[in-house]
Amino acid sequence: MTTSPTPQDRTAVPLRIQDVGALRALANPLRMRILGRLRQDGPSTVGALASATGAAAGSVSFHVRTLVEHGFVVEVPELARDRRERWWAATASTTSWEPADFQGSADGRDATGELERAILRSQLASAEEALDRRDATPPEWVAAGAYGDDRLLLTLDEARELRADLEGVLARWRDRADTAQRSPDDETAPVTVVVHSYRAAP
C-alpha cells in the first residue's frame, strides 16, 4: 500500500539525473532559480515564484511545466484553496548526476557541459553578489567565511578518496544543520558551500 507523500516527505530523497533531457532542462538559468526557490522556501504558486524571481508569470508557468515533465517538481493539490489555485513543490532537496555516465555520446557530453557551465555561472554570480554585500555584512560573518584553492598531485585512487572525503564533510554538516536544536536567540544565516575538484591541465 502506498500513500501520497506530504510536501516535506517529497524533498527527503536526493534526485539522480539519468537522462540527457533532464540535464538540458535543468541547464536553463531561470529554471535553476525556480527550483532553488522551491527547495529553499517550500511549496509555492506561480505568482509567488514570479515575484521572487522577477520573471513574468507566463514564463514561470512554462518553466514549471518543464520541471514537472522531467521530475524536478510536482503539483501539491492539497495546498490549493480553490479550483483555480495551483501549488508546486520540489521533488527532492538536492540533485545529482555523474558526468562519466554521459560520456559515451556527444549529446551526453554536450548536455553535461552545458549544465555544469550554467551552474558555474550561477555560482560565480552568487559569490560576486556576496562580495557586493560585504560592506553591509557583520565582520564576524566575514571572518567566518572561507575562500581558497590548491593544486595537488594525486593518483586516480587518491582523487577518488579526496572526493569521498569532501562529500562526507558536506553530508555531515548538512545533517547537522537539518537536525540542530537551537534556541530562538541563536543567529542563523544561509551559508553557501561550493566544492569543485577536477583534473587540471599540466
XYZ file of C-alpha atoms in Angstrom:
202
model
C 0.000 0.000 0.000
C 1.277 3.494 -0.816
C 0.121 6.860 0.385
C 0.509 10.311 -1.090
C 3.595 11.911 0.496
C 3.401 15.293 2.168
C 5.366 18.199 0.653
C 8.006 17.691 3.350
C 8.362 13.992 2.510
C 8.793 14.768 -1.178
C 12.121 16.530 -0.532
C 13.641 13.787 1.607
C 15.338 11.720 -1.140
C 18.003 13.165 -3.485
C 17.104 13.165 -7.183
C 19.572 11.428 -9.502
C 19.516 12.633 -13.127
C 19.835 9.736 -15.556
C 18.785 11.114 -18.950
C 20.066 13.833 -21.256
C 16.688 15.556 -21.483
C 16.670 16.255 -17.746
C 20.221 17.623 -17.919
C 19.226 20.050 -20.656
C 16.013 21.021 -18.864
C 17.887 21.994 -15.715
C 20.557 23.973 -17.588
C 18.198 26.936 -18.020
C 19.129 29.721 -15.519
C 15.527 30.643 -14.693
C 14.572 27.004 -14.151
C 17.501 26.647 -11.747
C 16.320 29.724 -9.847
C 12.728 28.454 -9.706
C 13.844 25.051 -8.443
C 16.173 26.699 -5.934
C 13.314 28.816 -4.592
C 11.054 25.792 -4.190
C 13.795 23.944 -2.333
C 14.699 26.891 -0.144
C 11.251 28.320 0.606
C 8.986 25.293 0.195
C 5.887 24.859 -1.996
C 4.741 27.918 -3.929
C 2.401 29.198 -6.597
C 3.468 30.505 -9.995
C 2.544 34.029 -8.915
C 4.762 33.882 -5.837
C 7.609 32.383 -7.865
C 7.264 35.166 -10.417
C 7.544 37.777 -7.657
C 10.550 36.011 -6.120
C 12.450 35.667 -9.399
C 11.344 38.860 -11.116
C 10.170 36.885 -14.154
C 6.825 37.096 -15.919
C 4.173 34.697 -14.615
C 3.677 33.187 -18.067
C 7.376 32.422 -18.360
C 7.489 30.932 -14.871
C 4.469 28.767 -15.656
C 6.176 27.391 -18.771
C 9.377 26.600 -16.884
C 7.488 24.982 -14.009
C 5.757 22.671 -16.503
C 9.154 21.739 -17.945
C 10.487 20.965 -14.464
C 7.410 18.815 -13.802
C 7.944 16.950 -17.084
C 11.439 15.936 -16.003
C 10.595 15.043 -12.405
C 12.113 18.028 -10.586
C 8.773 19.495 -9.472
C 5.359 18.068 -8.597
C 1.951 19.637 -8.055
C 0.635 19.623 -4.480
C -3.153 19.979 -4.877
C -3.779 19.559 -1.150
C -2.451 23.098 -0.627
C -4.885 24.734 -3.077
C -7.641 26.805 -1.501
C -9.869 26.666 -4.586
C -10.002 25.014 -8.006
C -8.069 27.789 -9.726
C -5.109 27.848 -7.342
C -2.178 25.525 -8.062
C 0.807 24.884 -5.804
C 4.125 23.328 -6.766
C 6.893 21.667 -4.753
C 10.384 20.351 -5.425
C 10.553 16.561 -5.519
C 13.980 16.451 -3.841
C 16.195 18.651 -1.711
C 19.242 18.014 -3.902
C 20.065 16.897 -7.439
C 22.999 14.739 -8.504
C 24.391 13.251 -11.678
C 27.614 11.591 -12.775
C 29.197 13.224 -15.841
C 31.013 9.954 -16.521
C 27.633 8.273 -17.085
C 27.035 10.522 -20.107
C 30.463 10.421 -21.739
C 29.511 7.669 -24.175
C 27.803 10.048 -26.604
C 28.433 13.521 -27.965
C 24.927 14.539 -26.908
C 25.577 13.414 -23.344
C 28.910 15.191 -23.184
C 27.379 18.380 -24.548
C 24.459 18.218 -22.093
C 26.634 17.723 -19.016
C 28.941 20.506 -20.124
C 26.004 22.829 -20.725
C 24.537 22.174 -17.274
C 27.837 22.453 -15.439
C 28.698 25.729 -17.176
C 25.284 27.112 -16.233
C 25.888 26.103 -12.613
C 29.362 27.648 -12.591
C 27.950 30.923 -13.910
C 25.269 30.849 -11.210
C 27.851 30.144 -8.509
C 30.078 32.962 -9.728
C 27.145 35.386 -9.748
C 26.242 34.345 -6.196
C 29.827 34.800 -4.986
C 30.088 38.224 -6.610
C 26.772 39.234 -5.031
C 28.207 38.272 -1.637
C 31.243 40.467 -2.342
C 28.938 43.345 -3.270
C 27.167 42.954 0.093
C 30.346 42.644 2.145
C 30.276 46.234 3.411
C 26.895 45.520 4.977
C 27.887 42.087 6.321
C 28.806 41.846 10.027
C 32.599 41.466 10.404
C 32.249 38.228 12.353
C 30.359 36.648 9.439
C 33.003 37.906 7.013
C 35.697 36.314 9.200
C 33.770 33.017 9.322
C 33.787 32.702 5.537
C 36.436 30.776 3.635
C 37.992 31.164 0.228
C 40.908 29.250 -1.231
C 42.139 26.688 -3.686
C 45.003 24.234 -4.005
C 46.714 22.122 -6.626
C 47.506 18.552 -5.579
C 49.484 15.882 -7.397
C 47.317 12.773 -6.898
C 46.789 9.297 -8.231
C 43.352 8.365 -9.570
C 42.579 6.451 -6.371
C 43.658 9.420 -4.259
C 41.454 11.755 -6.303
C 38.515 9.413 -5.652
C 39.340 9.381 -1.935
C 39.520 13.187 -1.865
C 36.086 13.423 -3.463
C 34.628 10.984 -0.947
C 36.153 12.938 1.942
C 34.769 16.258 0.689
C 31.320 14.797 0.110
C 31.424 13.259 3.579
C 32.173 16.610 5.215
C 29.282 18.272 3.370
C 26.913 15.428 4.246
C 27.860 15.626 7.925
C 27.251 19.371 8.080
C 24.015 19.069 6.098
C 22.722 16.512 8.597
C 23.861 18.698 11.498
C 22.115 21.776 10.091
C 18.918 19.830 9.391
C 18.704 18.357 12.886
C 20.181 21.151 15.009
C 18.309 22.082 18.170
C 18.898 25.806 18.558
C 17.484 28.392 20.910
C 15.379 31.236 19.498
C 18.247 33.617 20.314
C 20.743 31.797 18.063
C 21.500 33.825 14.935
C 21.457 31.758 11.753
C 22.158 32.701 8.153
C 22.331 30.738 4.890
C 25.902 29.700 4.084
C 26.798 28.591 0.561
C 29.477 25.922 0.191
C 30.896 25.081 -3.256
C 33.105 22.020 -3.813
C 34.806 21.541 -7.166
C 37.684 19.189 -7.879
C 38.848 18.228 -11.361
C 41.856 17.055 -13.298
C 43.771 20.221 -14.133
C 45.878 20.997 -17.180
C 49.555 20.002 -16.828
